[in-house]
Tab-separated table of C-alpha atoms and ligand atoms in Angstrom:
chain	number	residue	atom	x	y	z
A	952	UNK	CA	164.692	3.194	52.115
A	953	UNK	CA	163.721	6.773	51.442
A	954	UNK	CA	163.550	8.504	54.603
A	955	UNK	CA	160.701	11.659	55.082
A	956	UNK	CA	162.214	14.860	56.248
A	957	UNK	CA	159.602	16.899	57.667
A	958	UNK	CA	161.028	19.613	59.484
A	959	UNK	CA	163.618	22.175	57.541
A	960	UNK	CA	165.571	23.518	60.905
A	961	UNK	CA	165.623	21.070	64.027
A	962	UNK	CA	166.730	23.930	66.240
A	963	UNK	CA	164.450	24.632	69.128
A	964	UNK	CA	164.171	28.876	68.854
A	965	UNK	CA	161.712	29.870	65.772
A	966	UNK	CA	160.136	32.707	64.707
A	967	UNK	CA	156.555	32.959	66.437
A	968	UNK	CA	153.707	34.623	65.249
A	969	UNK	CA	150.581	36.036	67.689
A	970	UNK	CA	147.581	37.451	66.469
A	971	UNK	CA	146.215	39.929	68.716
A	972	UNK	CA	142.573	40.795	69.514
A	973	UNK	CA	141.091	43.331	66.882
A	974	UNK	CA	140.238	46.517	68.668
A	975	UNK	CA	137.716	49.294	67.572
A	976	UNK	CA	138.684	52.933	67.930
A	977	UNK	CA	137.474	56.280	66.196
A	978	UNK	CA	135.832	54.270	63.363
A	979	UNK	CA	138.497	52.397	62.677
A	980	UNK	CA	139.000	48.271	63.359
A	981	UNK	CA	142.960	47.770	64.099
A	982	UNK	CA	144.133	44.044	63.529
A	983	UNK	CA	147.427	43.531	64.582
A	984	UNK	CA	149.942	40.816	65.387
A	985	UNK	CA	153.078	40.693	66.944
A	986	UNK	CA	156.146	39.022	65.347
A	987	UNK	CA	159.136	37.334	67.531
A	988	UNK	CA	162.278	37.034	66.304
A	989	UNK	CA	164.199	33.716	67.097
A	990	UNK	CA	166.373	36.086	69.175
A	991	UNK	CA	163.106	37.096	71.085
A	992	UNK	CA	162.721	40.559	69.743
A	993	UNK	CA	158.710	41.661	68.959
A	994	UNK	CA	157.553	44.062	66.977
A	995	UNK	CA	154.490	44.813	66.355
A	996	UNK	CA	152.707	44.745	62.658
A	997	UNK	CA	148.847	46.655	62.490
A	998	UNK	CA	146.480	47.707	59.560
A	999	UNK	CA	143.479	49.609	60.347
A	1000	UNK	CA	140.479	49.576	58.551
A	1001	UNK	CA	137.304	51.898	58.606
A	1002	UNK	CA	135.311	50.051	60.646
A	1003	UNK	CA	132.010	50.295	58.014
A	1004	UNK	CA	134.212	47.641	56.100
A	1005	UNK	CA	134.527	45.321	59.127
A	1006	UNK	CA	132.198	42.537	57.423
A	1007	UNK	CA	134.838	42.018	54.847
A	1008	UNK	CA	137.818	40.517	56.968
A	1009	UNK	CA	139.004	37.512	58.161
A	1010	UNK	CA	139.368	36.144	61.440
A	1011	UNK	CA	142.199	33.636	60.383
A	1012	UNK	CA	145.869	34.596	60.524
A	1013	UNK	CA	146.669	34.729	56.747
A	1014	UNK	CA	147.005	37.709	56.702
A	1015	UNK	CA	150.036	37.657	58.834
A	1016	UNK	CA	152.046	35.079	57.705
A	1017	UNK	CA	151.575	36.201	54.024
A	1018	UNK	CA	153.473	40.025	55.783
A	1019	UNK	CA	155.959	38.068	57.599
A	1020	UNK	CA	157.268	35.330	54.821
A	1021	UNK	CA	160.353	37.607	54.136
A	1022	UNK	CA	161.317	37.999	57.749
A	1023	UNK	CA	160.739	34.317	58.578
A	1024	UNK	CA	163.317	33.315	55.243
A	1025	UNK	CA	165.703	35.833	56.608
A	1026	UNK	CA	166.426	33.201	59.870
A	1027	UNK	CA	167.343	29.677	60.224
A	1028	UNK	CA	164.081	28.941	62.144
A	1029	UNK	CA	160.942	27.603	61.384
A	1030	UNK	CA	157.926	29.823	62.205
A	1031	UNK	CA	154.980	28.910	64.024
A	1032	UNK	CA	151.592	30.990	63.610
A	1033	UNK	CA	149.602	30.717	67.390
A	1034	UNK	CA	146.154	30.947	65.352
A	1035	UNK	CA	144.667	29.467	62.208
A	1036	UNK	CA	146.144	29.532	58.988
A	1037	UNK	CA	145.167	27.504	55.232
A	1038	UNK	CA	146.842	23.866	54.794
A	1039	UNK	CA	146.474	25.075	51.043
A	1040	UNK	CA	148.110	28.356	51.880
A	1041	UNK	CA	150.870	27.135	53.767
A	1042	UNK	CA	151.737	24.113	51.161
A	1043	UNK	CA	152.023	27.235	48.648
A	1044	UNK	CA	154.151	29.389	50.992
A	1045	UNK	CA	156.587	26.357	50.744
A	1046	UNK	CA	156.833	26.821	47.089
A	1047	UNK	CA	156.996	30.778	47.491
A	1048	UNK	CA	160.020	30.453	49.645
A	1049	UNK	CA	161.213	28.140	46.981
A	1050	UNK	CA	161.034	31.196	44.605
A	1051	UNK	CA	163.279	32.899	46.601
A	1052	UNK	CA	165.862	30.988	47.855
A	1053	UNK	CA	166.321	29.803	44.315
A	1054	UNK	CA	166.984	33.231	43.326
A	1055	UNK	CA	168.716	34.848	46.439
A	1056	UNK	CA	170.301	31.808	47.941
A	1057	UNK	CA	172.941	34.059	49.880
A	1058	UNK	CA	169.887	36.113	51.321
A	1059	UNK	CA	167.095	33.804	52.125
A	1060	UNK	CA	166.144	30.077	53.710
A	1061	UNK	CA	163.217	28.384	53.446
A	1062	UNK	CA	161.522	27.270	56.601
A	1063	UNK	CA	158.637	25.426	58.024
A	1064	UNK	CA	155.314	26.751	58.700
A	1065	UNK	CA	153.404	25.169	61.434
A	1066	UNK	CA	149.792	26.686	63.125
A	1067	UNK	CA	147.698	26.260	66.059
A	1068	UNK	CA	145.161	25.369	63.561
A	1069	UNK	CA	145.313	24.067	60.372
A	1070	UNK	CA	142.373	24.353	58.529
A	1071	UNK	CA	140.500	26.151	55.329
A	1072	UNK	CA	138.728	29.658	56.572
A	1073	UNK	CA	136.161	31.896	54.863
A	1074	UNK	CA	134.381	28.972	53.186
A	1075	UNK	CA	132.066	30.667	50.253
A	1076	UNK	CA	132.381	28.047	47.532
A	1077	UNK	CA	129.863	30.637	45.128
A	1078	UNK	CA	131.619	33.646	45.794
A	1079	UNK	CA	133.248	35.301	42.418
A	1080	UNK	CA	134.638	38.304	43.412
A	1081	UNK	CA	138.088	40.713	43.262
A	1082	UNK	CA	139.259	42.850	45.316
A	1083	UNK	CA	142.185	44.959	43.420
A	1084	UNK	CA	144.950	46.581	44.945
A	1085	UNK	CA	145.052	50.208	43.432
A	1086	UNK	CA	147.661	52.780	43.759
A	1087	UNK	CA	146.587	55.500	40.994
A	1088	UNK	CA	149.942	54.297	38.892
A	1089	UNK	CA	149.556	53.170	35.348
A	1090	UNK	CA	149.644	49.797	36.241
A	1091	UNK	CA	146.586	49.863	38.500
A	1092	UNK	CA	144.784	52.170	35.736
A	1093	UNK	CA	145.769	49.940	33.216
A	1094	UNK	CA	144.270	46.409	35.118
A	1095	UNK	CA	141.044	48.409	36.120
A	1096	UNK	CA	140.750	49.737	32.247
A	1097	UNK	CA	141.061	46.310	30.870
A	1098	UNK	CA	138.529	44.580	33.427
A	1099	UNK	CA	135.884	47.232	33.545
A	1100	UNK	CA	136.046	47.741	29.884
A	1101	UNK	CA	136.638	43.767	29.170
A	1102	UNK	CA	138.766	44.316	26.655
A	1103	UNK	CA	140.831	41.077	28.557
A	1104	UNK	CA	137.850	38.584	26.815
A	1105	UNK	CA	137.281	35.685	29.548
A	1106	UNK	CA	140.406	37.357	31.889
A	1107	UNK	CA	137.360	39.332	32.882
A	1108	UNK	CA	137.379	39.693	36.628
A	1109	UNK	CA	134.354	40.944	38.631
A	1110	UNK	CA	135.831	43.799	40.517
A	1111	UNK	CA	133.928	44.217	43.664
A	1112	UNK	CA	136.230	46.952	44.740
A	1113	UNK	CA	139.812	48.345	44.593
A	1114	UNK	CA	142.200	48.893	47.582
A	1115	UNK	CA	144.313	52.407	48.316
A	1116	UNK	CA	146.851	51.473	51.414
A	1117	UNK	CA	148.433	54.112	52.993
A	1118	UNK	CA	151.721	53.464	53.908
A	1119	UNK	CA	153.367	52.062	51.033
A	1120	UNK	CA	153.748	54.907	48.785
A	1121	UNK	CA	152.660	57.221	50.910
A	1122	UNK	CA	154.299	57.643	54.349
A	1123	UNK	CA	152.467	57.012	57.001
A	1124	UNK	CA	152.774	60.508	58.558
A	1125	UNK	CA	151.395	62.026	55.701
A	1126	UNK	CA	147.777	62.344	56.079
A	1127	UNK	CA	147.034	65.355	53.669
A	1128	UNK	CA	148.777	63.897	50.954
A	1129	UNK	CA	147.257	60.087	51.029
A	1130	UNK	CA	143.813	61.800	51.547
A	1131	UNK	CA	144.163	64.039	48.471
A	1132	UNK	CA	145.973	61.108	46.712
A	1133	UNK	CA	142.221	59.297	48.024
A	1134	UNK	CA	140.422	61.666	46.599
A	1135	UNK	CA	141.465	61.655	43.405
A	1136	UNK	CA	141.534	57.777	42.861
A	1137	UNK	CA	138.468	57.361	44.489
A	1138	UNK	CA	137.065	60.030	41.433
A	1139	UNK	CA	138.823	58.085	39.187
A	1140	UNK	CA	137.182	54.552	39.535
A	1141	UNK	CA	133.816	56.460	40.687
A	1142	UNK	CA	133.717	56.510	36.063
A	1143	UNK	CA	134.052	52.921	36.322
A	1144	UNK	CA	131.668	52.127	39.288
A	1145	UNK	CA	134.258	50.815	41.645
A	1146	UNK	CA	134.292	51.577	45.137
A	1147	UNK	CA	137.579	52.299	47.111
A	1148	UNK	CA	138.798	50.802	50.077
A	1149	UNK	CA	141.175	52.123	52.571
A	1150	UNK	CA	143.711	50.571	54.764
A	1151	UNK	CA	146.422	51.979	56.763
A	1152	UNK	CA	149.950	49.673	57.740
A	1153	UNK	CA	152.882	50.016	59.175
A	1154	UNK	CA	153.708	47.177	57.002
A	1155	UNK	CA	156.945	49.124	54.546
A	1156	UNK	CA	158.389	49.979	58.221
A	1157	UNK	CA	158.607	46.584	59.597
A	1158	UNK	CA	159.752	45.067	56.285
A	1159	UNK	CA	162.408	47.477	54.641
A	1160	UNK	CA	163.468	45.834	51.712
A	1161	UNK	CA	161.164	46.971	49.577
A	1162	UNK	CA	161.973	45.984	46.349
A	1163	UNK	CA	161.388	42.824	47.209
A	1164	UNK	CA	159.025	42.634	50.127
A	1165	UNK	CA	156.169	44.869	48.410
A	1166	UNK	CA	153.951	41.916	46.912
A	1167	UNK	CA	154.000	40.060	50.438
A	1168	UNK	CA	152.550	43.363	51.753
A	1169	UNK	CA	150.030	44.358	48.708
A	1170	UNK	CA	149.032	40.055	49.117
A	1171	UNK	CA	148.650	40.493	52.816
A	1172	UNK	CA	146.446	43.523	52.813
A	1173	UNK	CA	144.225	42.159	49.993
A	1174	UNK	CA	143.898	39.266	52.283
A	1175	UNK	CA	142.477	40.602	54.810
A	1176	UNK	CA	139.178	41.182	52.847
A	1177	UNK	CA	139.011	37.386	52.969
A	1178	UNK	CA	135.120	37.185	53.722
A	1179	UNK	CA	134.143	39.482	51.745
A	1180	UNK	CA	135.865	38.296	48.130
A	1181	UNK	CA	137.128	35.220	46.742
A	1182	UNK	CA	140.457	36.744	44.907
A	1183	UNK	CA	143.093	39.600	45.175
A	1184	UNK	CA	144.504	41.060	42.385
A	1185	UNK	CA	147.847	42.434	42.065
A	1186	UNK	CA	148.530	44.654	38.613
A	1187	UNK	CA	151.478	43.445	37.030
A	1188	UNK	CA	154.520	45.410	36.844
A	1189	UNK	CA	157.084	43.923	34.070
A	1190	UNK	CA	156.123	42.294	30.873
A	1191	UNK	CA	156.591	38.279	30.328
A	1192	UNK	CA	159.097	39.053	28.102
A	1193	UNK	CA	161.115	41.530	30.389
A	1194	UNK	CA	160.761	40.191	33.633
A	1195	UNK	CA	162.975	41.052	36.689
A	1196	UNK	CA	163.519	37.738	39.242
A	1197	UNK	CA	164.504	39.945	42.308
A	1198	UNK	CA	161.450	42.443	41.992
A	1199	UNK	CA	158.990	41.538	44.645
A	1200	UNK	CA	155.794	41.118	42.413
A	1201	UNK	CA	156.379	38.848	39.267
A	1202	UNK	CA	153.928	36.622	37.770
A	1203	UNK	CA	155.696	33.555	39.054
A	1204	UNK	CA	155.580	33.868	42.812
A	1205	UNK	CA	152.784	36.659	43.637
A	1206	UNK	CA	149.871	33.440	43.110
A	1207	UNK	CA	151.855	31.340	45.727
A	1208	UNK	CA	150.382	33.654	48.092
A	1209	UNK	CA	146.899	31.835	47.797
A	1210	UNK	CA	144.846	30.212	49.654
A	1211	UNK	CA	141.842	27.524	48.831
A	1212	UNK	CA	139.592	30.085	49.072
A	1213	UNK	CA	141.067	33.622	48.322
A	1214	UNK	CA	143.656	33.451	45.522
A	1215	UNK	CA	145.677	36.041	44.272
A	1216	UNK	CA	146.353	36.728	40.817
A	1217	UNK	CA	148.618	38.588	38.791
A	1218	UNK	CA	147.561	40.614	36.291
A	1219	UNK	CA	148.331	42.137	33.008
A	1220	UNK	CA	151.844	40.726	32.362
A	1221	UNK	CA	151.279	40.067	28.830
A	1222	UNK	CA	151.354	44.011	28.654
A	1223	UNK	CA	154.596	46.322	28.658
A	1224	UNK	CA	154.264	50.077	29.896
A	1225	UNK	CA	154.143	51.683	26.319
A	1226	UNK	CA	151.129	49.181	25.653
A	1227	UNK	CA	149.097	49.939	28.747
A	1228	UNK	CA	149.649	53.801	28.069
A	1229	UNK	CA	148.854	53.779	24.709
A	1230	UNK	CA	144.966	51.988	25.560
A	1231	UNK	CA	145.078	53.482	28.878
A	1232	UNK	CA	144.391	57.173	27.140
A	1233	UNK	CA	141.171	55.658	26.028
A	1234	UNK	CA	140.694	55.739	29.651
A	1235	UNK	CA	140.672	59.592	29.922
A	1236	UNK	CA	140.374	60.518	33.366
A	1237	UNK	CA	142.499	57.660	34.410
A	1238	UNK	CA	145.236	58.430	32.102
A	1239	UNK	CA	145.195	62.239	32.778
A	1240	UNK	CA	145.574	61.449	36.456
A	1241	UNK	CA	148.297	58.467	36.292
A	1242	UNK	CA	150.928	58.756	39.609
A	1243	UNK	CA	153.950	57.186	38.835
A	1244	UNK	CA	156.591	59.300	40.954
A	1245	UNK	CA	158.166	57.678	44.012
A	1246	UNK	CA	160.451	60.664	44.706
A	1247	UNK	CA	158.399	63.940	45.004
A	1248	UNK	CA	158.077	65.712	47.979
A	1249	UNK	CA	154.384	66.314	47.392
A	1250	UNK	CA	153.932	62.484	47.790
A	1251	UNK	CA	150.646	62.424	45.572
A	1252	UNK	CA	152.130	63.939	42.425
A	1253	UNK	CA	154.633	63.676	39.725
A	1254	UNK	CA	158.153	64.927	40.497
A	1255	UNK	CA	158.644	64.560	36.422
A	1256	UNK	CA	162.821	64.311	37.345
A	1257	UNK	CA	163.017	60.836	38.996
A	1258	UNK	CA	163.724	57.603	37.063
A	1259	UNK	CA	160.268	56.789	36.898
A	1260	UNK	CA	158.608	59.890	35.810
A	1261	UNK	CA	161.563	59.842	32.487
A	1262	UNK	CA	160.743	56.714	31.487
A	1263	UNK	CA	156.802	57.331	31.602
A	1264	UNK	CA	157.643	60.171	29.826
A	1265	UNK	CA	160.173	59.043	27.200
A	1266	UNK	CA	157.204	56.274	26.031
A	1267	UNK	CA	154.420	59.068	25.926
A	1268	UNK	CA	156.877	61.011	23.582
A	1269	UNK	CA	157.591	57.881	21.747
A	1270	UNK	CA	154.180	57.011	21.299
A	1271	UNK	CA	153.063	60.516	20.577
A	1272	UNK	CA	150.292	60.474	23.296
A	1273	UNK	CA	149.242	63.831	24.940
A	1274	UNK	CA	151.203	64.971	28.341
A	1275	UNK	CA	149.090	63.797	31.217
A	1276	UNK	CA	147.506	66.771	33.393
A	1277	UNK	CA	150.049	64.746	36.202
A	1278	UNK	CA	153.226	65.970	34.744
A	1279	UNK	CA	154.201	69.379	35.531
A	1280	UNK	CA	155.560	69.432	31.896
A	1281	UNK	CA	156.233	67.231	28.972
A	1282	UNK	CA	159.598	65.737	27.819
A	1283	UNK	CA	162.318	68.105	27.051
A	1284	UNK	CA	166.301	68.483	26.712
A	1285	UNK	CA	166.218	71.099	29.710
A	1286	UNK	CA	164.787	67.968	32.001
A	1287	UNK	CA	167.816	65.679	31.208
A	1288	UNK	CA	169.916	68.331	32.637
A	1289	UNK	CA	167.618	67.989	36.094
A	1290	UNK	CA	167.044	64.156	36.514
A	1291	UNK	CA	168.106	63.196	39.861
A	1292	UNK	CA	170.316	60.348	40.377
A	1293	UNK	CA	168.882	56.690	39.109
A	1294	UNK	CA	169.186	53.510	40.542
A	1295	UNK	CA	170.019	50.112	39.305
A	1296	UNK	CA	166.863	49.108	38.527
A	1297	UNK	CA	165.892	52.422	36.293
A	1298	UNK	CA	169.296	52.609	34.918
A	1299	UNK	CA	168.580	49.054	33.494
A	1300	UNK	CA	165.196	50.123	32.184
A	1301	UNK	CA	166.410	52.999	30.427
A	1302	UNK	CA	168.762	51.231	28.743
A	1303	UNK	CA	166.304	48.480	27.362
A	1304	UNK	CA	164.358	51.549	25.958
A	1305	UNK	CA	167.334	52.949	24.659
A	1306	UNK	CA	167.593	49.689	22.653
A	1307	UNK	CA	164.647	50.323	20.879
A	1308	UNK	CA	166.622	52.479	18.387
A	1309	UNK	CA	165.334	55.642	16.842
A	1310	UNK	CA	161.962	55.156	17.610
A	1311	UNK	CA	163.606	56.321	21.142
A	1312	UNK	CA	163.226	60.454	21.630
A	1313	UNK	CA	166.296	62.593	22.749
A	1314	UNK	CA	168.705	59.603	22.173
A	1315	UNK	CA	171.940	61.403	22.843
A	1316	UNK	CA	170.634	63.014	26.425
A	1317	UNK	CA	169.206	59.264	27.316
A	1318	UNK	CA	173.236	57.486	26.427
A	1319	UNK	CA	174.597	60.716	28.375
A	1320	UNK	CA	172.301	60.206	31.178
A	1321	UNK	CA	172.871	56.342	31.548
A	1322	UNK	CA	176.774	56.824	31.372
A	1323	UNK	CA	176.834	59.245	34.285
A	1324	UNK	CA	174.793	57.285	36.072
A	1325	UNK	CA	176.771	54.217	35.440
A	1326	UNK	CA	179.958	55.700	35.985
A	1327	UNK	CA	178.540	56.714	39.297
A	1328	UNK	CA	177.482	52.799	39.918
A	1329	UNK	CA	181.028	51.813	39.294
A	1330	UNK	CA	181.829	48.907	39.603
A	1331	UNK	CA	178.477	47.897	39.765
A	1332	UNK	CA	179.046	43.802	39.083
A	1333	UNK	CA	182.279	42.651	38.928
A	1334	UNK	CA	183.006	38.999	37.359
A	1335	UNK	CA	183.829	38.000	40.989
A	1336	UNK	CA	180.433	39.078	41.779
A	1337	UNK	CA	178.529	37.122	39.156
A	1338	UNK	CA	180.651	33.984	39.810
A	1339	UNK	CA	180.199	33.798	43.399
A	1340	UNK	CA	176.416	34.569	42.743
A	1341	UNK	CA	175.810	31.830	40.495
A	1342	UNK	CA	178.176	29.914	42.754
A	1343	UNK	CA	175.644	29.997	45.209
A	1344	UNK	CA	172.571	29.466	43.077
A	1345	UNK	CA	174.576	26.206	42.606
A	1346	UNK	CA	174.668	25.087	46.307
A	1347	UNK	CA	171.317	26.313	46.328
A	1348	UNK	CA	170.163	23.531	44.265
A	1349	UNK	CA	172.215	20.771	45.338
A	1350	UNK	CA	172.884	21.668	48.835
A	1351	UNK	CA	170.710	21.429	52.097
A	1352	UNK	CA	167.916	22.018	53.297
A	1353	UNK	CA	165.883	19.299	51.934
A	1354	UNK	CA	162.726	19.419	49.364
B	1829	ZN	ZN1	159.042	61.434	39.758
């Protein structure tokens, strides 16, 4: 007889999840819950949202368990959400974890979900419309260029509106930066007709890891606007070809954070970065405004030294394309000399581009550069490393839990 499992962890503590009241305050609506550890520590997760968009959001508490999947697979407890939460959502959060614990046994479990109430919310069977999470990067450019221009073909999404949060990027306690940063993006889609929404989170502060915890926060925002759309759309970062398992938004586990009636869908992964800049610039004032920098003090422009910045540079060299107004200055030999230290994940993607041959600009700074950086790394995986790794992808498969 095949017996049914239907709980992952039998142990009595769990991680519990309790949706607060939403509050009003200065214009702004805050919806919050607080998360308890298995150990009993709370914390506190909010967004705030200007309180002319209030119309828009859900009541349900999707929105929470989509921000706190990461923290819930970091225990050995099942979590229970005290409101109500998608059947359809949860059965997919099962798979999501699945995603994970394939690929980072050693890291993460997979647990049960349970809620108060089980049950579909924000029932608009005609609705057909996206909300798109929009940072000013190429990325976002790129997946606003190809819908409002509809060069995608049937892809074609009907972008209601696009969705700035402040507090991934852009710290939290930097106001004048995220508002100029606002400014500018919300001018940017203003060409395309697109309105911008706001929403503030302490989300990045609760949730550190955030390599791999920034989809479960972009999903959970883009949630929130439940009522008022029927999809979120998150702009793909690496190319089918070239994707990278640990990175937190991949076209394999960012739709698992759907529900029956709000789905989220990756976009653009068909298209590498050289691709999206090279249409992008048809795309004027998007492409002469692209942010890519995550290491400038001025949080809302280009550092043009950090991993990021060289490789956005290296492809507009490549491809010949004008230097974006963004960059202080184009590519040169004088900026090798000031690139600041990379990490694995740029080293990596340097060294695909180097691979590209002599298509590649300034070749013999880009093998200097990795070298350094590699021989700063050392010893970045050692065989011990990879066999205990897949050593545990192993057990992952053919150990416990069950299903
Ligand atoms: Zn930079």
């Amino acid at each position: 007889m095949i017996t049914q499992s239907t709980v992952l962890y039998k142990c009595g503590m769990r991680t519990n999840i309790y949706p607060l009241e939403p509050k009003t305050k200065d214009g702004q609506i805050e919806l919050s819950a607080e998360i308890e550890t298995p150990t009993g520590i709370r914390s506190r997760l909010w967004y705030m949202v200007p309180e002319e968009l209030g119309e828009n959001l859900t009541g349900s508490a999707e929105p929470y368990i989509i921000a706190a999947i990461f923290a819930a697979m970091s225990t050995k407890a099942n979590v229970h959400v005290h409101g109500t939460v998608s059947p359809f959502l949860i059965r997919n959060l099962m798979e999501y974890q699945a995603y994970w614990y394939a690929n980072s046994p050693a890291k993460y479990n997979r647990v049960e979900i349970t809620a108060d109430t089980e049950a579909e919310t924000d029932v608009f069977p005609d609705m057909d419309r996206s909300i798109c999470a929009f940072s000013g990067g190429l990325d976002s450019c790129f997946t606003i260029y190809r819908h409002a221009s509809g060069i995608c073909g049937r892809l074609k999404r009907n972008i209601g509106a696009a969705l700035f949060v402040h507090g991934f990027d852009i710290p939290l306690e930097d106001e004048s930066a995220f508002q100029r940063a606002y400014r500018t993006n919300q001018d940017t889609l203003k060409s395309v007709g697109i309105p911008l929404y706001t929403v503030k989170s302490n989300h990045r502060l609760l949730f550190t890891d955030w390599n791999e915890t920034h989809a479960a926060g972009i999903a959970s925002c883009l949630t929130l606007f439940k009522r008022g759309f029927s999809e979120g759309m998150i702009p793909g970062t690496y190319c089918y070809n070239d994707l990278a398992p640990l990175w937190g938004s991949n076209p394999t586990s960012d739709h698992l954070m759907s529900s029956r009636n709000f789905s989220i869908f990756h976009d653009g992964a068909i298209w590498n970065r050289g691709s999206k800049l090279y249409h992008l610039r048809e795309w004027q004032t998007a492409y002469e405004r692209i942010r890519v920098c995550y290491s400038n003090i001025q949080k809302d422009q280009n550092c043009g030294r950090c991993g990021k910045c060289l490789i956005t540079l290296l492809l507009i060299n490549m491809l010949q394309l004008p230097n974006p107004c963004s960059f202080p200055e184009p590519l040169s030999k004088e900026i090798f000399e000031e690139v600041e230290e990379l990490d694995e994940v740029h080293i990596e993607a340097l060294e695909t581009l180097l691979k590209m041959g002599s298509r590649i600009p300034y070749r013999d700074e880009l093998s200097n550069l990795i070298e350094e950086n590699r021989r700063r790394l050392k010893p970045k995986k050692s065989i011990q490393h990879e066999l205990k790794q897949t050593g545990e992808r192993i057990k992952a498969l053919f150990g416990k839990p069950p299903y």
